[in-house]
Coordinates of C-alpha atoms and ligand atoms in Angstrom, one line a residue:
Chain A
M1 CA 12.9 -6.8 10.4
A2 CA 10.4 -9.7 11.9
T3 CA 9.6 -10.4 14.9
T4 CA 9.4 -13.8 16.5
T5 CA 7.6 -15.7 18.7
S6 CA 10.1 -17.8 20.4
T7 CA 7.2 -20.7 21.8
G8 CA 6.8 -24.3 19.4
R9 CA 2.8 -24.0 19.8
S10 CA 0.6 -25.1 17.5
L11 CA -2.0 -22.3 16.3
T12 CA -4.6 -22.9 14.4
L13 CA -7.1 -19.8 12.4
R14 CA -10.3 -19.7 12.4
R15 CA -13.1 -18.2 9.7
V16 CA -14.8 -15.1 12.1
D17 CA -17.4 -12.9 10.2
S18 CA -17.3 -10.0 12.5
V19 CA -14.3 -8.5 14.5
A20 CA -14.6 -7.6 18.0
P21 CA -14.5 -3.3 18.8
D22 CA -11.2 -4.6 21.1
A23 CA -9.7 -6.9 19.1
T24 CA -6.9 -7.0 16.7
V25 CA -6.9 -6.4 13.6
R26 CA -3.8 -6.9 10.7
H27 CA -3.9 -7.2 7.2
I28 CA -2.1 -9.8 5.0
D29 CA 0.2 -7.0 3.5
Q30 CA 1.4 -6.1 7.6
L31 CA 3.1 -10.3 7.6
D32 CA 6.4 -11.1 7.2
D33 CA 7.2 -13.2 4.2
R34 CA 8.2 -16.0 6.3
T35 CA 4.7 -15.5 8.5
L36 CA 2.6 -14.9 5.2
E37 CA 3.6 -18.8 3.4
R38 CA 3.0 -20.1 7.1
F39 CA -0.4 -18.5 6.7
Y40 CA -1.2 -19.1 3.1
A41 CA 0.2 -22.9 3.8
A42 CA -1.9 -23.2 6.7
L43 CA -5.2 -22.3 4.5
E44 CA -3.8 -25.4 2.2
G45 CA -3.5 -28.2 4.7
G46 CA -6.3 -27.5 7.3
C47 CA -5.7 -24.8 9.1
Q48 CA -3.2 -25.5 11.3
L49 CA 0.1 -23.9 11.8
T50 CA 3.0 -23.6 14.0
A51 CA 4.5 -20.0 15.9
T52 CA 7.6 -20.2 15.7
G53 CA 9.1 -17.7 13.5
T54 CA 6.0 -15.5 12.7
D55 CA 4.7 -13.0 14.4
L56 CA 1.0 -14.2 14.9
V57 CA -0.7 -14.5 18.6
P58 CA -3.7 -16.0 19.2
G59 CA -6.2 -13.3 19.2
T60 CA -5.0 -11.5 16.1
V61 CA -7.6 -11.7 13.4
V62 CA -5.8 -11.1 10.1
V63 CA -7.7 -9.8 7.2
A64 CA -6.9 -12.4 4.3
T65 CA -9.7 -13.5 1.6
D66 CA -12.2 -14.4 4.6
Y67 CA -11.6 -12.5 8.2
Y68 CA -9.1 -15.6 9.5
R69 CA -8.9 -15.5 13.9
V70 CA -5.3 -16.8 15.5
E71 CA -6.6 -19.0 17.8
A72 CA -3.9 -21.9 20.3
A73 CA -4.7 -25.3 18.4
Chain B
M1 CA 20.3 16.9 21.5
T2 CA 19.5 16.3 18.5
E3 CA 16.8 17.8 17.2
Y4 CA 14.2 15.7 14.7
V5 CA 11.0 16.7 13.5
I6 CA 8.9 14.8 10.8
I7 CA 6.9 15.2 9.1
G8 CA 3.8 13.0 8.1
D9 CA 2.1 10.7 11.0
G10 CA 1.6 7.9 8.8
I11 CA 3.0 4.9 8.8
S12 CA 6.5 5.8 7.5
G13 CA 6.7 8.9 9.9
S14 CA 5.9 7.1 12.7
S15 CA 8.1 4.0 12.0
A16 CA 10.9 6.1 11.5
A17 CA 9.6 8.3 14.9
E18 CA 9.6 4.9 16.7
T19 CA 13.0 4.1 15.5
L20 CA 14.9 7.3 16.4
R21 CA 13.9 7.6 19.8
E22 CA 14.8 3.7 19.9
E23 CA 18.2 4.5 18.4
D24 CA 19.0 8.1 20.0
P25 CA 17.3 8.4 23.4
E26 CA 18.5 11.3 24.2
S27 CA 16.8 13.4 21.6
S28 CA 14.3 15.9 20.7
I29 CA 11.1 14.1 18.6
T30 CA 8.4 15.9 16.9
V31 CA 6.0 14.7 14.3
I32 CA 3.7 16.8 12.5
T33 CA 1.1 15.9 10.3
D34 CA -2.7 18.0 8.6
E35 CA -4.9 14.7 10.0
G36 CA -6.7 14.9 13.3
E37 CA -6.4 11.4 14.3
A38 CA -2.3 10.1 14.9
L39 CA -1.3 6.7 12.7
Y40 CA -4.0 4.6 11.9
N41 CA -3.7 1.2 10.0
R42 CA -4.2 3.2 6.2
I43 CA -5.0 -0.6 4.0
L44 CA -7.8 -1.4 6.6
I45 CA -10.1 1.7 5.9
K46 CA -11.5 0.2 3.0
E47 CA -12.8 -2.3 5.6
H48 CA -14.2 0.2 8.0
A49 CA -16.1 1.2 4.6
K50 CA -16.7 -2.6 2.7
G51 CA -18.7 -2.2 6.4
K52 CA -17.4 -4.6 7.5
L53 CA -15.0 -4.0 10.5
P54 CA -15.7 -1.2 13.3
E55 CA -13.4 1.8 14.0
A56 CA -11.7 0.8 17.2
P57 CA -8.9 -1.7 15.5
I58 CA -8.1 1.0 12.4
S59 CA -6.0 2.7 15.0
I60 CA -2.9 2.1 15.7
H61 CA -1.8 4.6 17.7
E62 CA -3.0 5.8 21.2
E63 CA -1.9 10.2 21.9
D64 CA -0.3 8.2 24.4
W65 CA 1.5 6.0 22.6
Y66 CA 3.9 9.3 21.5
A67 CA 4.1 11.0 24.9
E68 CA 5.0 7.9 26.6
R69 CA 8.0 7.8 24.1
D70 CA 8.4 11.3 24.9
I71 CA 7.8 12.5 21.4
E72 CA 5.8 15.3 20.2
L73 CA 3.0 15.2 18.4
S74 CA 0.8 18.4 16.6
L75 CA -2.6 17.4 14.9
N76 CA -3.7 19.2 12.3
T77 CA -1.2 21.2 11.7
H78 CA -0.1 21.8 8.2
V79 CA 2.9 22.4 6.9
T80 CA 3.7 25.1 5.0
G81 CA 7.2 25.6 3.9
V82 CA 10.2 24.8 4.6
D83 CA 13.3 26.8 5.2
T84 CA 16.6 24.1 4.9
D85 CA 19.4 27.1 4.9
E86 CA 17.6 28.6 8.3
K87 CA 16.1 24.7 9.3
V88 CA 12.9 25.5 10.0
V89 CA 9.6 24.1 9.5
H90 CA 6.5 26.9 9.5
T91 CA 2.8 26.0 10.3
H92 CA -0.4 26.7 9.4
E93 CA -0.9 28.5 12.3
G94 CA 2.3 31.0 11.6
D95 CA 4.7 28.7 14.3
E96 CA 8.7 28.2 13.2
I97 CA 9.8 24.8 14.3
G98 CA 13.7 24.8 14.2
Y99 CA 15.7 20.9 13.4
D100 CA 18.7 19.3 13.0
K101 CA 17.4 17.1 10.6
L102 CA 14.4 16.7 8.6
L103 CA 12.3 13.9 7.4
I104 CA 9.5 14.6 5.2
A105 CA 6.9 11.4 5.3
T106 CA 4.3 13.6 3.2
G107 CA 3.1 10.9 0.7
G108 CA -0.2 11.7 -2.1
T109 CA -3.1 12.8 -2.4
P110 CA -5.2 11.8 -4.5
T111 CA -5.8 13.2 -7.5
Q112 CA -8.9 14.6 -8.8
L113 CA -10.8 13.6 -12.1
P114 CA -10.3 17.3 -14.2
V115 CA -13.4 16.8 -15.5
D116 CA -17.0 19.8 -14.3
D117 CA -18.3 19.0 -11.1
S118 CA -16.3 16.5 -9.5
D119 CA -16.1 17.6 -6.4
A120 CA -19.7 17.0 -6.1
E121 CA -21.2 15.9 -3.1
G122 CA -21.6 11.8 -3.8
I123 CA -18.4 11.3 -5.7
H124 CA -15.4 10.5 -3.4
H125 CA -10.9 9.8 -2.7
F126 CA -9.9 7.5 -1.3
W127 CA -6.7 7.8 1.0
T128 CA -8.0 8.7 4.7
F129 CA -9.9 7.5 8.2
Q130 CA -12.4 10.1 7.1
D131 CA -12.5 9.6 3.8
A132 CA -13.4 5.7 4.8
R133 CA -16.2 6.8 7.3
K134 CA -17.9 9.0 4.5
I135 CA -17.1 6.5 1.7
R136 CA -19.3 4.5 4.1
E137 CA -22.4 6.3 4.6
S138 CA -22.8 7.3 1.3
A139 CA -22.3 3.4 -0.3
E140 CA -24.1 2.7 2.8
A141 CA -27.2 5.2 1.2
A142 CA -26.8 4.6 -2.4
E143 CA -27.7 2.5 -5.0
K144 CA -25.9 2.9 -8.3
G145 CA -22.1 3.5 -8.1
V146 CA -19.9 4.5 -11.2
I147 CA -15.9 3.8 -10.2
V148 CA -12.9 5.5 -12.3
G149 CA -9.6 4.2 -12.6
A150 CA -8.7 0.4 -13.0
G151 CA -5.4 0.2 -10.9
L152 CA -5.2 -1.4 -7.5
L153 CA -6.9 1.6 -5.5
G154 CA -10.0 2.0 -7.5
I155 CA -11.0 -1.8 -7.1
D156 CA -11.6 -1.3 -3.4
F157 CA -14.4 1.1 -4.8
A158 CA -15.6 -1.9 -6.6
A159 CA -15.3 -3.8 -3.1
V160 CA -17.3 -1.3 -1.6
C161 CA -19.3 -1.6 -3.8
G162 CA -20.6 -5.2 -3.9
A163 CA -19.8 -5.5 -0.2
Q164 CA -22.7 -2.4 0.5
G165 CA -24.9 -3.6 -2.2
V166 CA -23.9 -0.8 -5.1
E167 CA -25.0 -1.8 -8.1
G168 CA -21.6 -0.4 -9.3
K169 CA -20.1 0.4 -13.4
Y170 CA -16.6 0.6 -13.0
L171 CA -15.6 2.4 -15.9
M172 CA -12.1 1.9 -17.2
R173 CA -9.8 3.6 -20.1
G174 CA -8.6 0.2 -22.1
D175 CA -9.8 -3.2 -22.6
R176 CA -9.2 -4.5 -18.9
W177 CA -8.4 -3.4 -15.7
W178 CA -4.8 -2.7 -14.4
R179 CA -3.9 -3.1 -18.0
Y180 CA -0.1 -2.2 -17.2
A181 CA 0.9 -5.4 -15.0
L182 CA -2.3 -8.1 -16.3
S183 CA -2.5 -9.8 -19.2
G184 CA -6.3 -10.0 -21.1
E185 CA -6.2 -13.2 -19.5
G186 CA -5.3 -12.6 -16.8
A187 CA -7.4 -9.1 -16.0
E188 CA -10.6 -11.5 -16.9
I189 CA -10.3 -13.1 -13.6
M190 CA -10.1 -10.1 -11.8
H191 CA -13.7 -9.3 -14.2
E192 CA -14.8 -12.2 -13.2
G193 CA -14.5 -11.5 -10.0
M194 CA -16.1 -7.9 -10.0
R195 CA -18.8 -8.9 -11.9
E196 CA -19.8 -11.4 -8.6
V197 CA -20.0 -8.6 -6.0
G198 CA -22.6 -7.6 -8.8
V199 CA -20.0 -4.3 -9.6
E200 CA -20.0 -4.6 -14.1
P201 CA -16.4 -4.0 -15.8
V202 CA -17.0 -1.4 -19.0
F203 CA -14.1 -0.7 -21.2
D204 CA -12.6 2.1 -23.3
S205 CA -14.9 4.3 -21.2
G206 CA -14.5 6.5 -18.6
V207 CA -16.3 10.2 -17.7
D208 CA -16.5 12.6 -19.3
R209 CA -18.0 14.8 -17.2
F210 CA -20.5 14.2 -13.7
E211 CA -23.9 15.2 -13.6
T212 CA -25.5 16.4 -10.8
D213 CA -28.8 17.7 -9.0
D214 CA -30.3 21.1 -8.1
D215 CA -28.6 20.4 -4.6
G216 CA -25.2 19.8 -5.9
K217 CA -25.4 15.7 -5.6
V218 CA -24.3 13.9 -8.2
V219 CA -26.6 12.3 -10.3
A220 CA -24.9 10.1 -13.9
A221 CA -21.1 10.4 -14.9
I222 CA -21.4 10.7 -18.8
G223 CA -19.2 8.6 -20.6
P224 CA -16.5 9.4 -23.5
D225 CA -19.7 8.2 -26.3
G226 CA -22.3 10.0 -24.6
E227 CA -23.3 6.8 -23.1
R228 CA -25.2 7.9 -19.2
Y229 CA -25.0 6.1 -15.9
E230 CA -27.0 6.6 -13.1
C231 CA -25.0 6.8 -10.1
D232 CA -25.9 8.2 -6.4
F233 CA -22.3 7.5 -5.7
A234 CA -18.7 7.7 -6.9
G235 CA -15.4 6.9 -6.2
V236 CA -12.9 8.1 -8.3
A237 CA -9.3 6.7 -8.3
I238 CA -7.5 8.2 -10.7
G239 CA -3.8 8.6 -9.5
L240 CA -1.9 9.9 -6.2
T241 CA -0.3 13.6 -6.1
F242 CA 2.5 13.4 -4.2
N243 CA 2.6 16.1 -1.2
T244 CA 5.4 18.7 -2.6
E245 CA 3.5 21.9 -2.6
Y246 CA 4.5 22.8 0.6
L247 CA 8.1 22.9 -0.6
G248 CA 8.1 25.4 -2.8
D249 CA 11.9 26.5 -4.0
I250 CA 13.9 24.7 -2.0
D251 CA 16.6 23.2 -4.6
L252 CA 15.4 20.1 -3.6
E253 CA 16.0 17.6 -6.3
Q254 CA 12.5 15.7 -7.2
D255 CA 11.0 13.6 -10.4
N256 CA 7.4 12.7 -9.6
G257 CA 8.6 11.6 -6.0
I258 CA 11.6 12.7 -3.8
L259 CA 14.4 11.7 -5.2
V260 CA 16.3 9.7 -2.8
D261 CA 19.3 7.4 -2.0
Q262 CA 19.5 3.3 -0.6
Y263 CA 20.1 5.7 2.8
M264 CA 16.6 7.7 2.2
Q265 CA 19.1 11.3 1.8
T266 CA 17.9 13.7 -0.5
N267 CA 20.4 16.3 -1.9
L268 CA 20.2 18.0 0.5
E269 CA 22.3 17.8 3.2
D270 CA 20.1 16.6 6.8
V271 CA 16.7 16.4 4.9
Y272 CA 15.5 12.7 4.8
A273 CA 12.5 11.1 2.8
A274 CA 10.6 8.2 3.1
G275 CA 7.7 6.0 2.2
D276 CA 5.6 6.3 -0.4
I277 CA 6.5 10.1 -1.8
T278 CA 9.8 8.8 -2.1
R279 CA 11.7 8.3 -5.8
F280 CA 14.3 5.4 -4.4
Y281 CA 17.4 3.8 -4.9
D282 CA 16.9 0.6 -5.7
V283 CA 19.5 -1.5 -4.4
L284 CA 18.1 -4.6 -6.4
L285 CA 17.2 -2.4 -9.9
G286 CA 19.5 -0.8 -10.1
E287 CA 18.2 2.6 -10.5
Q288 CA 15.2 4.8 -9.0
A289 CA 11.8 2.8 -8.8
Q290 CA 9.0 4.5 -6.8
N291 CA 6.4 1.6 -4.3
G292 CA 3.5 2.7 -2.6
S293 CA 3.0 0.3 -0.1
W294 CA 2.5 -0.7 3.6
G295 CA 5.4 -2.7 4.3
S296 CA 7.9 -0.7 1.6
A297 CA 6.0 3.1 3.5
K298 CA 7.1 1.4 6.9
E299 CA 10.4 0.2 6.2
Q300 CA 11.8 3.1 4.2
G301 CA 10.8 4.6 7.6
R302 CA 13.0 2.5 10.0
I303 CA 16.0 2.7 7.7
A304 CA 15.2 6.9 8.1
G305 CA 15.0 6.8 11.2
V306 CA 18.6 4.4 11.4
N307 CA 20.7 6.6 9.3
M308 CA 19.7 9.8 11.0
A309 CA 20.0 9.1 13.6
A310 CA 23.4 7.2 13.1
D311 CA 23.4 10.8 11.0
D312 CA 25.8 8.1 8.3
E313 CA 25.0 5.8 5.8
A314 CA 24.7 2.4 7.9
E315 CA 21.8 0.3 6.2
E316 CA 20.8 0.2 2.6
F317 CA 16.7 0.4 2.0
E318 CA 16.8 -3.2 0.3
W319 CA 13.1 -4.8 -0.2
V320 CA 10.8 -6.6 -2.3
S321 CA 7.4 -4.9 -2.0
S322 CA 4.4 -6.9 -1.8
Y323 CA 0.4 -5.6 -2.5
S324 CA -2.3 -8.3 -2.1
I325 CA -6.5 -7.7 -3.3
T326 CA -8.0 -9.7 -0.3
H327 CA -11.9 -8.7 -2.1
F328 CA -12.9 -12.0 -3.9
D329 CA -12.6 -15.4 -3.3
F330 CA -9.5 -15.8 -4.6
P331 CA -6.6 -13.8 -3.3
F332 CA -4.2 -11.7 -5.5
L333 CA -0.4 -11.0 -5.1
S334 CA 1.3 -8.6 -6.4
F335 CA 5.2 -8.3 -6.1
G336 CA 7.7 -5.9 -6.6
H337 CA 7.7 -3.4 -9.9
P338 CA 5.0 -5.9 -12.0
T339 CA 4.5 -3.2 -14.3
L340 CA 8.4 -3.0 -15.2
G341 CA 10.4 -5.3 -17.3
D342 CA 11.6 -6.3 -20.5
E343 CA 10.2 -9.4 -20.5
H344 CA 7.2 -11.6 -19.5
A345 CA 6.3 -15.5 -18.8
E346 CA 3.0 -15.8 -18.1
R347 CA 0.1 -19.1 -17.5
K348 CA -3.6 -19.4 -16.6
Y349 CA -3.6 -22.6 -14.4
S350 CA -7.4 -22.8 -14.2
D351 CA -10.5 -20.1 -13.7
T352 CA -8.6 -18.3 -11.1
E353 CA -5.4 -18.9 -11.6
W354 CA -2.4 -17.1 -13.0
R355 CA 0.8 -16.0 -12.8
R356 CA 3.2 -13.7 -14.5
I357 CA 6.6 -12.9 -13.7
A358 CA 8.6 -9.7 -14.7
F359 CA 12.1 -9.7 -15.7
K360 CA 14.4 -7.2 -16.5
D361 CA 17.7 -7.3 -17.8
G362 CA 17.7 -11.5 -17.2
K363 CA 15.9 -11.3 -13.4
V364 CA 13.2 -10.9 -11.4
V365 CA 11.8 -7.8 -10.8
G366 CA 8.3 -8.8 -10.0
G367 CA 5.1 -9.7 -10.9
V368 CA 2.2 -11.1 -10.2
L369 CA -0.1 -13.8 -8.5
I370 CA -3.7 -15.0 -8.6
G371 CA -5.5 -18.3 -6.7
D372 CA -2.2 -19.7 -5.5
L373 CA 0.0 -17.3 -4.0
S374 CA 2.7 -20.4 -3.3
P375 CA 5.3 -19.2 -5.2
Q376 CA 5.5 -15.8 -3.2
S377 CA 9.1 -16.3 -1.9
K378 CA 10.3 -17.8 -4.5
L379 CA 9.9 -15.3 -6.6
K380 CA 10.7 -13.2 -4.1
Q381 CA 13.8 -14.7 -3.0
L382 CA 15.8 -14.6 -7.1
M383 CA 14.4 -11.2 -7.1
R384 CA 16.7 -10.6 -3.8
E385 CA 19.7 -13.1 -5.3
Q386 CA 19.5 -11.1 -8.6
R387 CA 19.8 -14.0 -10.0
D388 CA 19.3 -14.6 -14.2
V389 CA 16.6 -16.4 -14.4
A390 CA 14.9 -15.1 -17.8
D391 CA 16.0 -18.0 -20.1
Q392 CA 14.5 -20.5 -17.9
K393 CA 11.0 -19.4 -17.2
E394 CA 9.2 -22.8 -18.0
V395 CA 10.3 -23.7 -14.3
L396 CA 9.0 -20.4 -13.1
L397 CA 5.7 -20.8 -14.5
E398 CA 5.1 -25.1 -12.8
E399 CA 2.7 -25.4 -11.0
T400 CA 4.7 -26.3 -8.2
V401 CA 7.5 -23.9 -8.2
D402 CA 11.4 -26.1 -6.9
L403 CA 13.5 -23.9 -7.7
D404 CA 16.7 -27.1 -7.2
D405 CA 15.5 -26.8 -11.0
L406 CA 17.0 -24.6 -11.7
A407 CA 20.7 -24.7 -13.7
P408 CA 23.1 -23.2 -11.8
P409 CA 24.1 -19.6 -11.2
Q410 CA 26.8 -18.9 -13.0
E411 CA 30.0 -17.8 -11.3
Q412 CA 30.6 -14.6 -11.7
Ligands
FAD1 C1 -7.5 3.0 0.4 C2 -6.1 2.5 0.3 C3 -5.7 0.5 0.6 C4 -4.7 1.0 0.3 N1 -4.3 -1.0 0.7 C5 -3.2 -1.3 0.7 C6 -3.0 -2.7 1.0 O1 -4.0 -3.0 0.4 N2 -1.9 -3.1 1.3 C7 -0.8 -2.0 1.1 O2 0.5 -2.4 0.7 N3 -0.9 -0.7 1.1 C8 -1.7 -0.2 0.7 N4 -2.6 1.0 0.7 C9 -1.1 1.9 0.5 C10 -0.7 2.6 2.0 O3 -1.8 2.9 2.8 C11 0.7 3.5 1.8 O4 1.1 2.8 0.9 C12 1.2 3.6 2.9 O5 0.4 4.3 4.0 C13 1.9 5.1 2.9 O6 2.4 5.6 4.0 P1 2.9 6.8 4.3 O7 3.7 6.8 6.1 O8 4.2 6.6 3.6 O9 2.4 8.2 3.8 P2 0.6 8.2 4.4 O10 0.0 7.2 5.3 O11 -0.1 9.3 3.2 O12 0.8 9.6 4.9 C14 1.5 11.1 4.8 C15 1.0 11.8 5.8 O13 1.6 12.6 5.8 C16 0.6 14.0 5.7 N5 1.1 14.7 5.3 C17 0.5 15.8 3.9 N6 1.2 16.5 3.8 C18 1.0 17.4 4.9 C19 2.0 18.7 5.0 N7 1.5 19.7 4.8 N8 1.8 18.8 6.3 C20 1.6 17.6 7.5 N9 1.0 16.7 7.6 C21 1.0 16.1 6.0 C22 -1.3 13.5 5.3 O14 -1.9 13.5 6.1 C23 -0.2 12.1 6.6 O15 -0.9 11.8 7.0 C24 -3.2 1.8 0.3 C25 -3.8 3.4 0.3 C26 -4.9 3.4 0.3 C27 -5.3 4.9 0.1

């Protein structure tokens, strides 16, 4: 089901207050189970996550209890 | 060349169209929607209504998307009838569109309160992007709001009031929010979340009628006890009525939703259904069930597309649905079928952390997690594996769930 990125890059999550009109935005319920688990683990543990096996790409804003922009670490 | 017609361009219809094009490149595909815009992100429109998200990122498909895939998109086209003998779809403009295989993906429409003046100006229902634009405008100008409907969609209105600085009263029928899935203890965490954004839950209440001014604008809601709640904004989310009216008296099996098997096939040959509108055979539960969530609708559309193109029972729908609430400081996730179940286990861990697991015939069938969502993937895994674990509730209520602590599954 999930599309996966093949890189082993690290990503970070940065909390943002606003979203640019040209941003790609995803609601947390659009993440597959594995990405969701990594996403929440990253919020708990300093906002770092590995891109491998998730379908998150830099630049995407994820809407959770706050808005988080995915950035390359 | 097979001709596919899809009624509805929500996530289920659109995902079916995309799959059909991949699986059957030579076919003709028509998608019909009565909305004026192509697929958008229905689960983000609440963020627009809250005033937090601009319009552009909510769009998912431009009209080009369909053209590039040689998919015919008919916007602003309401389907008024389906003739399954002649295999023809009728539209409000009198057009007839023939099909070899049909997908019904028309979702639902919010139910109106059956009380006087329930459609007065200032009273909102929430389903489309157009609704979200109106809600945003109305909430921006409002001072006092009333919300009716103590479920997953009602709470979005509470969040809109909170984010737009509207003093809200959330009128609930029973003694708590979403009483079918939460106990008092879990619900109280949600009530606190509402209060923190300026929305006061009012229990054992509801709306008997609305009052309007001379211009027909809502000015108050009157509760069953005669209590008067002043408001210039009201949000009603008491349930969904499935969009099946246009199907008339065709012989389609329905039971508050269209009955489909795990392949998304209805009882009529070459007629499939997907998304919110289905009551599908849930292979994990072993009975018919309903989901009302984005991920499930998308997957049902994909499965329908695969099976329509294969003209066979090529892939079955097996899915654990989930639905989040992101409006408060703490996360909330409901998964599976939290309102079903013959047994439950629950525990509160802190002022903002609570867990409830629903079991049926000894197996996990759903649950609700508030605050700490870390057990979600393990609980979903147990659902998929259909393991008998109801006698090991303690392990599942541990703060950190370790599936290795469960007794090994019994050999069948
Ligand atoms: C405000 C809101 C918040 C939500 N939040 C979440 C969330 O956080 N997480 C989550 O998982 N889910 C959420 N949902 C639920 C989720 O959006 C739905 O489950 C999902 O979008 C259903 O998709 P669908 O394709 O089945 O139906 P729909 O998206 O309803 O699409 C059906 C389409 O068919 C069209 N149609 C109907 N009748 C006809 C006709 N006769 N002719 C032509 N076209 C017709 C409709 O106009 C509509 O465009 C939310 C829903 C709303 C409204």
